Amino acid sequence: MSEPEATGPLSSRTAWTRSLPSPLRDFLQTETGSAAILLLAAVAALVWTNVDSSSYSGFWTTNLSIAMGDGVLGQDLRGWVNNGLMTFFFFVFGLEARREFDMGELRDRRRLALPLLAGVAGLIVPVLVYLALNAGRPSAQGWGIAMSTDTAFALGVLALVGPRFPARLRAFMLTIFVVDDICSLGVITLGYTRHINVAALLTAVGIFAVALLVRSRDVRVAPLYAVFGAAIWVALFYSGVDPVVVGLIMGLLIYAYPASRVDLERASDLFRLFREQPTPALARSARVGVRMALSPNERLQHLYHPWTSYLIVPLFALANAGITISPGFLLRSFTSPITLGILIGYVIGKPVGITAVSGLVTWVSRGRLRPPVGWAAVLGGGAVAGVGFTLSLLIATLAFRGQQLEEAKLGIISAALVASVLGWTIFRITAMLPQNLRLRALLGAAETIVDLATAVDPRRDHIRGPANAPVTLVEYGDFECPNCGQAEPIVRNLLADYGDVRYVWRHLPLTDVHPNAQLAAEASEAASKQGAFWGMHDLLLDHQGNLQPSDLLGYAEQLDLDLKRFRHDLRRHAGATRVAEDVDSADLSDVSGTPTFFVNGRRHHGAYDIDSLSAAVRAARGRAKLQSS
């Protein structure tokens, strides 16, 4: 049994079965993959509107109403996409923001200040640029268009133009995007709402207060919260406030937490009951037990994220990206303050705002608050943040009509193209720097979050490799776990390739699914008393299907151990205390499955194939080299 965050079987059937990634990495990969579909949808909108503009306009302005008695809820198809389906997009984004706050980089609350300030600066500077070019004109009302970064597009571009840049850059930029989108939704709610129905708005606030009260009572009935969300959406719709904000708020309410070993053991017990007596009732209990072992945040992300990334956001692009292009239109637009304000605001204002404020905060705090990556990575990420699409188009449709809207759309699309090229250029220049300078530009000097609760102690831990190695790889493993057996030769190859890595094995026998794991762990400790831990370790992982007491005695004989002493230690469970200490340290580090790896104290999320572990080791070695220089 293995924890979803930390492991992945090494099957060759498909690429994805070789890597069961962490929630954050899964989120990033889904957004990256959806960027291509989003781009295709935008191109399709451009082709459609230039081939038959009346068909495009007529389709998306078709009215669709829902009537219940005397009440009618109606708007055109574009409106249902923009403030109906997009509510689910912001719900998923709120889930990810909450996950990052509960389990990601922002669980260290000190790290919230820098991306918060950088995100706000990345909003303000582009707005100032836009207003400077549109001062005194009616078009100044479009100031909110140049604010928001499109998460799907930006993360997709970041993966394409900077594939070798630190994964922590993506997490850092995602945090900025969270701030970006929250503020942009606030702008939509407050800055582009013309007529407020106070009674409907108070109704929405009242329903939300009831939802908070129910949540405080720890009620976990998902359909109930769906009803609350739908009711708040309808109330906001009638109030005149754009109801997409409901999605973000409801997503932020839902906790994220790692699967606990107690919940996983309960799930395996339920499955064992089903295995013994396969009835429909026990099948349902097993399904519920497995589902409840995961946090509701992760379950809902897994359910809704593919729909929002691969259907809803591309559908939004199809409904909003269409503009009729002609030479006269291009000439007029690229001299228009609307187009230029959006273009320059995104391409120049975004990277300047994010990078300058990050540098200012680092200087003012004397390095106590600094980006988790180097300055070239921050600048490149800031350039990619100039890729605006989803929310900027949404604000454009609220601010403008007719020709001004077309000019705004052209500015948004042009800014996305130029920002992508600028980000690629920065990353390419950085890649050509000398190694030491490149490492510093990419990795920076920020301290990493240490996830390993119990530090490595050479006096008690089982260690392979040089004692003073700059990189320490810790594995929590189970001798009967097949995934640990698959990981063992990979770790062996890693140690052969990198002579400056020390490897630590810690026990985490999953006794609920591996009945022989505890005794095998104690056998390795009995062998350790005779200086043969690693020999026993290798034999146990090579013979995972043969871990009965007679097998263990046979392995002791192969290692030329004192069999009488080995048998005595095994019978009296002399190694049980040592194994229990490792299990306790695993609990303190929120480890619930095997194999789970830590690299220099930082949990390794994702695959444990040679490429993934090598990349993690190289990054840790580079950072250790920078800290020692």
XYZ file of C-alpha atoms in Angstrom:
629
model
C 0.000 0.000 0.000
C 1.373 3.408 -0.813
C 0.449 6.992 -0.205
C -0.833 8.891 -3.226
C 1.446 11.844 -2.631
C 4.739 10.082 -2.511
C 4.737 7.047 -4.692
C 3.989 5.687 -8.090
C 4.288 2.188 -9.538
C 6.932 1.728 -12.153
C 4.800 -0.044 -14.720
C 5.649 0.471 -18.382
C 2.039 0.326 -19.591
C 1.587 4.093 -19.834
C 3.598 7.184 -18.990
C 1.191 8.312 -16.307
C 1.326 5.004 -14.417
C 5.013 5.604 -13.792
C 4.256 8.738 -11.818
C 1.523 9.268 -9.262
C 2.216 12.940 -8.505
C 1.463 15.178 -5.579
C -1.673 17.324 -5.664
C 0.299 20.443 -6.573
C 2.221 18.762 -9.361
C -0.973 17.123 -10.612
C -2.584 20.568 -10.702
C 0.318 22.054 -12.631
C 0.435 19.215 -15.125
C -3.292 19.425 -15.763
C -3.057 23.181 -16.355
C -0.059 22.667 -18.623
C -1.862 20.077 -20.714
C -5.011 22.181 -20.929
C -3.044 25.193 -22.211
C -2.785 23.551 -25.631
C -6.552 22.956 -25.754
C -7.155 26.519 -24.580
C -4.938 27.807 -27.392
C -6.777 25.680 -29.945
C -10.111 27.023 -28.686
C -8.884 30.621 -29.023
C -7.672 29.944 -32.574
C -11.005 28.280 -33.392
C -12.840 31.385 -32.150
C -10.704 33.614 -34.379
C -11.266 31.392 -37.402
C -15.013 31.120 -36.742
C -15.579 34.858 -36.371
C -13.478 35.715 -39.437
C -15.205 33.117 -41.614
C -18.757 33.930 -40.491
C -18.979 36.679 -37.888
C -22.800 36.739 -37.916
C -22.931 33.028 -37.100
C -20.435 33.459 -34.262
C -22.259 36.450 -32.783
C -25.691 34.928 -33.277
C -24.824 31.674 -31.583
C -23.328 33.157 -28.432
C -26.090 35.759 -28.042
C -28.803 33.088 -28.090
C -30.946 33.509 -24.977
C -31.326 30.611 -22.517
C -33.734 30.930 -19.589
C -34.733 28.758 -16.644
C -38.261 29.392 -15.358
C -39.737 28.192 -12.056
C -43.246 29.543 -11.480
C -43.036 33.317 -11.784
C -39.257 33.351 -11.406
C -37.094 33.494 -14.524
C -33.319 33.162 -14.598
C -32.108 34.049 -18.059
C -29.131 35.332 -20.067
C -27.417 34.578 -23.359
C -25.113 31.594 -23.897
C -21.990 33.711 -23.493
C -23.280 34.922 -20.140
C -23.960 31.358 -18.941
C -20.389 30.439 -19.857
C -18.813 33.578 -18.370
C -20.546 33.700 -15.010
C -22.084 30.236 -14.836
C -19.602 27.588 -15.930
C -16.620 29.762 -14.981
C -17.813 29.575 -11.364
C -16.566 25.971 -11.375
C -13.178 27.130 -12.686
C -12.788 29.529 -9.769
C -14.030 26.837 -7.382
C -11.143 24.596 -8.451
C -8.751 27.521 -8.198
C -9.995 28.197 -4.663
C -9.423 24.532 -3.788
C -5.821 24.754 -4.971
C -5.250 28.007 -3.102
C -6.523 26.352 0.078
C -4.348 23.283 -0.522
C -1.310 25.499 -0.925
C -2.185 27.283 2.330
C -2.726 24.045 4.270
C -0.047 21.776 2.794
C 2.145 23.709 0.341
C 4.722 26.478 0.509
C 2.320 28.773 2.360
C 1.966 26.478 5.361
C 4.979 28.462 6.564
C 2.970 31.652 7.061
C 6.059 33.839 6.816
C 6.225 32.907 3.140
C 2.852 34.460 2.449
C 4.069 38.058 2.741
C 6.401 38.112 -0.274
C 4.122 36.553 -2.920
C 1.229 38.596 -1.515
C 3.113 41.858 -2.003
C 4.590 40.747 -5.327
C 1.145 39.710 -6.543
C -0.351 43.074 -5.569
C 2.505 44.926 -7.293
C 1.985 42.755 -10.368
C -1.563 44.118 -10.410
C -0.924 47.768 -9.606
C 1.966 48.499 -12.001
C 0.143 47.265 -15.150
C -2.944 49.253 -14.119
C -0.814 52.404 -13.713
C 0.703 51.813 -17.159
C -2.759 51.429 -18.675
C -4.082 54.551 -16.948
C -1.040 56.555 -18.027
C -1.859 55.790 -21.674
C -5.610 56.300 -21.268
C -5.721 59.248 -18.863
C -8.609 61.611 -19.527
C -10.264 59.236 -22.011
C -13.489 57.236 -21.623
C -11.368 54.116 -22.248
C -9.789 54.581 -18.801
C -12.679 52.509 -17.432
C -10.911 49.427 -18.852
C -8.108 49.696 -16.280
C -8.974 46.300 -14.768
C -8.266 44.428 -18.017
C -4.473 44.636 -17.638
C -4.431 43.077 -14.154
C -5.022 39.359 -14.227
C -2.729 36.515 -15.278
C -4.305 33.457 -16.881
C -3.188 30.557 -14.690
C -3.704 27.832 -17.302
C -1.902 29.692 -20.078
C 0.886 31.023 -17.851
C 1.732 27.665 -16.269
C 1.596 26.004 -19.679
C 3.951 28.604 -21.126
C 6.236 28.305 -18.089
C 6.509 24.551 -18.653
C 7.296 25.054 -22.337
C 9.813 27.905 -22.159
C 11.469 26.975 -18.848
C 11.315 23.180 -18.500
C 14.609 22.971 -16.591
C 13.791 25.690 -14.117
C 13.084 24.880 -10.459
C 9.695 23.365 -9.705
C 9.550 25.794 -6.780
C 9.250 28.624 -9.314
C 5.928 27.180 -10.423
C 4.728 26.982 -6.821
C 5.890 30.561 -6.159
C 4.174 31.859 -9.289
C 1.025 29.914 -8.493
C 0.850 31.726 -5.159
C 1.140 35.061 -6.960
C -1.597 33.960 -9.371
C -3.855 33.173 -6.407
C -3.411 36.731 -5.122
C -3.860 37.981 -8.689
C -7.159 36.198 -9.224
C -8.602 37.017 -5.797
C -7.912 40.719 -6.342
C -9.216 40.579 -9.909
C -12.447 38.982 -8.753
C -12.718 41.756 -6.193
C -12.324 44.273 -8.999
C -15.098 42.566 -10.972
C -17.325 42.553 -7.903
C -16.724 46.152 -6.824
C -15.388 48.019 -9.846
C -17.606 46.689 -12.623
C -20.927 46.299 -10.847
C -23.167 49.163 -11.911
C -26.488 48.478 -10.163
C -26.741 46.756 -6.777
C -29.892 45.097 -5.486
C -29.230 45.434 -1.756
C -31.894 42.917 -0.706
C -30.485 40.197 -2.970
C -26.925 40.980 -1.832
C -27.927 40.705 1.838
C -29.657 37.408 1.054
C -26.399 36.070 -0.425
C -24.470 37.200 2.663
C -27.041 35.542 4.938
C -26.863 32.215 3.100
C -23.065 32.352 3.243
C -23.227 32.967 7.007
C -25.412 29.876 7.394
C -22.909 27.861 5.319
C -20.098 28.999 7.631
C -22.139 28.017 10.678
C -22.819 24.544 9.263
C -19.133 24.152 8.420
C -18.151 25.139 11.979
C -20.277 22.208 13.185
C -18.087 19.896 11.073
C -20.994 18.824 8.865
C -19.558 16.879 5.899
C -22.542 16.474 3.592
C -21.246 17.611 0.180
C -24.690 18.041 -1.483
C -25.661 20.478 1.279
C -22.755 22.781 0.434
C -23.589 22.474 -3.254
C -27.095 23.748 -2.431
C -25.597 26.625 -0.426
C -23.294 27.507 -3.326
C -26.111 27.437 -5.878
C -28.336 29.589 -3.651
C -25.579 32.169 -3.121
C -24.922 32.197 -6.888
C -28.569 32.934 -7.694
C -28.764 35.647 -5.026
C -25.618 37.357 -6.336
C -26.884 37.078 -9.906
C -30.006 39.027 -8.961
C -27.966 41.463 -6.850
C -25.993 42.655 -9.860
C -22.669 41.349 -8.516
C -20.858 38.923 -10.827
C -21.516 35.536 -9.186
C -18.239 33.839 -10.263
C -16.779 34.957 -6.920
C -18.925 32.256 -5.274
C -16.705 29.545 -6.737
C -13.510 30.978 -5.259
C -15.060 31.545 -1.821
C -16.541 28.049 -1.596
C -13.245 26.501 -2.727
C -11.287 28.393 -0.066
C -13.551 26.908 2.630
C -12.578 23.298 1.952
C -9.693 21.905 4.000
C -6.719 19.996 2.604
C -4.668 17.566 4.683
C -2.469 14.522 4.046
C -3.940 11.044 4.343
C -3.331 9.788 7.879
C -2.073 6.301 8.624
C -5.109 5.700 10.850
C -7.491 6.466 7.971
C -5.487 4.321 5.579
C -5.490 1.409 8.027
C -9.249 1.780 8.482
C -9.678 1.706 4.694
C -7.570 -1.443 4.385
C -9.568 -3.110 7.188
C -12.795 -2.364 5.331
C -11.340 -3.752 2.136
C -10.222 -6.882 3.974
C -13.791 -7.412 5.203
C -15.019 -7.070 1.634
C -12.339 -9.519 0.455
C -13.576 -12.078 2.974
C -17.261 -11.507 2.229
C -17.865 -9.662 -1.068
C -21.339 -8.243 -0.516
C -22.745 -4.980 -1.918
C -22.962 -3.459 1.564
C -19.305 -4.203 2.334
C -18.297 -3.012 -1.150
C -19.950 0.316 -0.427
C -18.232 0.521 2.983
C -14.845 -0.164 1.371
C -15.433 2.538 -1.262
C -16.463 5.057 1.379
C -13.472 4.161 3.556
C -11.013 4.641 0.699
C -12.643 7.910 -0.346
C -12.708 9.311 3.185
C -8.993 8.630 3.663
C -8.369 11.564 1.311
C -9.181 15.150 2.210
C -12.328 16.601 0.593
C -10.109 19.175 -1.084
C -8.195 16.507 -3.002
C -11.324 14.529 -3.840
C -13.069 17.572 -5.293
C -9.983 18.668 -7.241
C -9.699 15.229 -8.753
C -13.392 15.300 -9.685
C -13.742 18.797 -11.144
C -10.311 19.873 -12.322
C -10.250 17.925 -15.614
C -13.694 19.319 -16.491
C -12.677 22.921 -15.858
C -9.293 22.615 -17.574
C -10.295 20.617 -20.627
C -13.866 21.806 -21.197
C -14.989 24.912 -19.322
C -11.981 27.205 -19.847
C -11.574 26.263 -23.545
C -15.322 26.843 -23.977
C -14.858 30.264 -22.390
C -12.090 31.027 -24.896
C -14.293 29.902 -27.770
C -17.096 32.185 -26.580
C -14.958 35.288 -25.996
C -11.778 35.282 -28.110
C -13.426 35.902 -31.478
C -12.429 39.181 -33.196
C -12.699 40.100 -36.858
C -9.187 40.854 -38.121
C -8.361 43.077 -41.091
C -5.325 45.235 -42.027
C -7.271 48.385 -41.180
C -8.317 46.980 -37.817
C -4.735 45.994 -36.930
C -3.350 49.401 -37.925
C -6.018 51.223 -35.940
C -5.764 48.959 -32.908
C -1.981 49.048 -32.530
C -2.173 52.812 -32.305
C -5.112 52.663 -29.880
C -4.389 53.519 -26.227
C -6.598 50.582 -25.216
C -4.528 47.991 -27.097
C -1.202 49.620 -26.199
C -2.174 50.074 -22.546
C -3.023 46.382 -22.194
C 0.008 45.216 -24.194
C 2.590 47.366 -22.401
C 0.920 46.891 -19.042
C 1.210 43.118 -19.304
C 4.589 42.823 -21.042
C 6.437 45.499 -19.051
C 4.294 46.186 -15.989
C 3.907 42.597 -14.804
C 7.595 41.554 -14.667
C 8.679 44.966 -13.354
C 6.069 44.943 -10.585
C 6.732 41.362 -9.459
C 10.539 41.522 -9.655
C 10.964 45.021 -8.207
C 8.769 44.405 -5.163
C 10.358 40.987 -4.562
C 13.748 42.720 -4.532
C 12.494 45.534 -2.310
C 11.014 43.122 0.253
C 14.230 41.089 0.279
C 16.283 44.251 0.869
C 13.996 45.702 3.551
C 13.808 42.390 5.439
C 17.596 41.936 5.076
C 17.082 38.592 3.394
C 14.691 37.135 5.946
C 11.971 37.234 3.298
C 13.178 36.310 -0.152
C 11.873 34.400 -3.176
C 12.323 30.617 -2.998
C 14.240 30.794 -6.300
C 16.926 32.959 -7.911
C 16.379 36.348 -9.501
C 16.561 35.138 -13.092
C 13.791 32.679 -12.298
C 11.737 35.452 -10.670
C 12.212 37.733 -13.699
C 11.355 34.935 -16.134
C 8.308 33.978 -14.101
C 7.265 37.626 -13.944
C 7.510 37.868 -17.730
C 5.330 34.786 -18.144
C 2.824 36.346 -15.720
C 2.110 38.767 -18.567
C 0.077 36.015 -20.212
C -3.444 37.230 -19.481
C -6.555 35.715 -20.952
C -9.460 34.339 -18.928
C -10.188 37.053 -16.360
C -8.900 39.852 -18.598
C -11.381 38.832 -21.288
C -14.089 38.598 -18.651
C -13.363 42.148 -17.449
C -13.115 43.392 -21.045
C -16.652 42.150 -21.750
C -17.846 44.077 -18.677
C -15.954 47.298 -19.504
C -16.377 47.672 -23.268
C -18.632 47.036 -26.210
C -18.159 47.100 -29.969
C -14.869 48.365 -31.397
C -13.328 49.086 -27.991
C -13.964 45.482 -26.946
C -12.292 44.236 -30.135
C -9.245 46.423 -29.447
C -9.063 45.128 -25.874
C -9.202 41.513 -27.064
C -6.378 42.161 -29.540
C -4.281 43.696 -26.759
C -4.866 40.653 -24.533
C -3.942 38.153 -27.269
C -0.888 40.170 -28.371
C 0.343 40.506 -24.797
C 0.110 36.730 -24.318
C 2.276 36.134 -27.404
C 4.896 38.784 -26.561
C 5.088 37.756 -22.875
C 5.703 34.137 -23.898
C 8.571 35.158 -26.196
C 10.036 37.431 -23.495
C 9.926 34.636 -20.919
C 11.611 32.230 -23.338
C 14.343 34.799 -24.042
C 15.103 35.311 -20.342
C 15.273 31.581 -19.737
C 17.535 30.989 -22.747
C 19.964 33.707 -21.662
C 20.079 32.241 -18.147
C 20.801 28.772 -19.532
C 23.954 30.119 -21.232
C 25.483 31.494 -18.012
C 28.476 29.752 -16.338
C 27.402 26.948 -14.015
C 27.888 28.676 -10.648
C 26.225 31.864 -11.826
C 23.414 29.888 -13.444
C 22.759 27.946 -10.224
C 22.586 31.132 -8.198
C 20.319 32.786 -10.769
C 17.984 29.795 -10.742
C 18.005 28.561 -7.155
C 18.749 31.668 -5.104
C 19.647 31.471 -1.441
C 16.301 31.005 0.310
C 16.064 28.324 2.963
C 13.942 25.318 2.092
C 11.051 24.145 4.209
C 12.203 21.104 6.195
C 9.521 18.408 6.191
C 11.544 15.703 7.942
C 10.586 16.017 11.612
C 13.414 13.832 12.983
C 16.853 14.801 11.711
C 19.283 12.144 10.516
C 21.502 10.892 13.353
C 24.596 8.914 12.276
C 24.672 7.269 15.695
C 21.323 5.517 15.192
C 20.293 5.749 11.533
C 21.276 3.183 8.914
C 23.389 5.084 6.379
C 25.013 4.275 3.066
C 27.407 6.769 1.499
C 29.861 9.389 2.769
C 29.052 10.877 6.182
C 29.759 14.457 5.024
C 27.799 14.219 1.759
C 26.018 17.453 0.710
C 22.853 15.520 -0.165
C 20.975 13.150 2.140
C 18.249 10.897 0.764
C 15.949 9.401 3.428
C 13.518 6.613 2.575
C 10.712 5.342 4.756
C 10.202 1.795 3.554
C 8.516 -1.547 4.139
C 10.350 -4.780 3.266
C 7.134 -6.395 2.024
C 5.980 -3.387 -0.016
C 6.375 -4.165 -3.763
C 6.882 -0.478 -4.562
C 9.865 -0.431 -2.176
C 11.220 -3.484 -3.973
C 10.934 -1.643 -7.293
C 12.585 1.457 -5.843
C 15.601 -0.408 -4.394
C 17.566 -0.893 -7.658
C 16.778 2.707 -8.617
C 18.272 3.945 -5.346
C 21.270 1.675 -5.907
C 21.818 3.174 -9.381
C 21.421 6.678 -7.962
C 24.130 6.060 -5.373
C 26.392 4.675 -8.083
C 25.847 7.748 -10.285
C 26.270 10.289 -7.482
C 29.139 9.624 -5.122
C 28.227 12.585 -2.912
C 24.846 11.264 -1.715
C 24.217 9.473 1.564
C 21.189 7.222 1.781
C 19.187 6.519 4.949
C 16.648 3.721 5.419
C 13.923 4.087 8.025
C 11.284 1.494 8.841
C 7.575 1.972 8.229
C 6.038 -1.526 8.203
C 2.442 -1.309 6.972
C 1.192 -4.189 9.066
C -2.421 -3.781 8.011
C -1.584 -4.835 4.441
C 1.814 -6.536 4.843
C 1.592 -9.109 7.660
C 5.280 -10.057 7.522
C 6.675 -6.513 7.332
C 7.111 -5.986 11.080
C 9.016 -9.242 11.595
C 11.199 -8.514 8.548
C 12.061 -5.073 9.963
C 12.979 -6.652 13.287
C 15.115 -9.215 11.441
C 17.097 -6.407 9.807
C 17.674 -4.891 13.247
C 18.791 -8.264 14.595
C 21.265 -8.457 11.717
C 22.336 -4.873 12.473
C 23.450 -5.960 15.931
C 26.000 -8.150 14.135
C 26.996 -5.421 11.653
C 25.002 -6.840 8.729
C 22.035 -4.501 8.366
C 22.613 -3.656 4.695
C 23.241 -7.250 3.716
C 19.922 -8.267 5.332
C 18.222 -5.190 3.840
C 19.202 -6.259 0.322
C 18.172 -9.883 0.818
C 14.770 -8.946 2.243
C 13.951 -6.650 -0.680
C 15.190 -9.263 -3.160
C 12.907 -11.923 -1.629
C 9.793 -10.002 -0.637
C 7.535 -13.015 -1.105
C 9.535 -15.117 1.347
C 9.574 -13.412 4.736
C 8.506 -16.225 7.061
C 10.667 -16.925 10.165
C 12.334 -19.881 8.446
C 13.207 -17.648 5.481
C 14.695 -15.023 7.773
C 16.879 -17.648 9.450
C 18.037 -18.776 6.015
C 19.088 -15.212 5.120
C 20.962 -14.932 8.424
C 22.804 -18.115 7.543
C 23.698 -16.739 4.099
C 25.232 -13.726 5.851
C 27.250 -15.966 8.195
C 25.581 -14.510 11.278
C 25.569 -16.076 14.728
C 22.295 -17.968 14.277
C 21.731 -18.588 17.966
C 22.042 -14.886 18.758
C 19.974 -13.912 15.698
C 17.204 -16.372 16.641
C 17.232 -15.106 20.245
C 16.946 -11.443 19.174
C 14.209 -12.267 16.698
C 12.172 -14.319 19.179
C 12.399 -11.645 21.874
C 11.585 -8.840 19.337
C 14.774 -7.075 20.327
C 14.504 -4.703 17.331
C 10.886 -3.713 17.966
C 11.822 -0.559 19.903
C 14.093 0.644 17.115
C 11.392 0.016 14.501
C 8.808 1.824 16.651
C 11.069 4.877 16.844
C 11.143 5.055 13.042
C 7.367 4.660 12.870
C 6.939 7.513 15.365
C 9.255 9.730 13.324
C 7.210 8.889 10.223
C 4.027 9.973 11.988
C 5.638 13.260 12.998
C 6.565 13.870 9.347
C 3.026 12.995 8.107
C 4.299 9.899 6.295
C 1.604 7.292 5.822
C 2.741 5.232 2.827
C 5.824 3.613 1.368
C 8.190 4.385 -0.183
C 8.341 8.036 0.882
C 11.543 9.953 0.156
C 13.052 13.114 1.650
C 15.914 14.966 -0.045
C 17.879 17.153 2.368
C 14.871 17.189 4.663
C 12.396 18.231 1.941
C 9.726 15.740 0.980
C 10.078 14.423 -2.567
C 6.701 14.480 -4.277
C 6.047 12.510 -7.435
C 7.729 9.616 -9.142
C 10.691 7.711 -7.744
C 12.173 6.714 -11.098
C 15.847 7.440 -11.729
C 15.170 10.657 -13.664
C 12.917 12.195 -11.003
C 15.184 11.295 -8.088
C 18.270 12.423 -10.017
C 16.653 15.798 -10.718
C 15.823 16.204 -7.022
C 19.384 15.274 -6.033
C 20.907 17.698 -8.560
C 18.722 20.550 -7.289
C 19.610 19.794 -3.658
C 23.299 19.515 -4.519
C 23.205 22.847 -6.359
C 21.535 24.566 -3.427
C 24.001 23.025 -0.969
C 26.850 24.240 -3.166
C 25.451 27.774 -3.179
C 25.010 27.813 0.603
C 28.583 26.675 1.154
C 30.091 29.217 -1.266
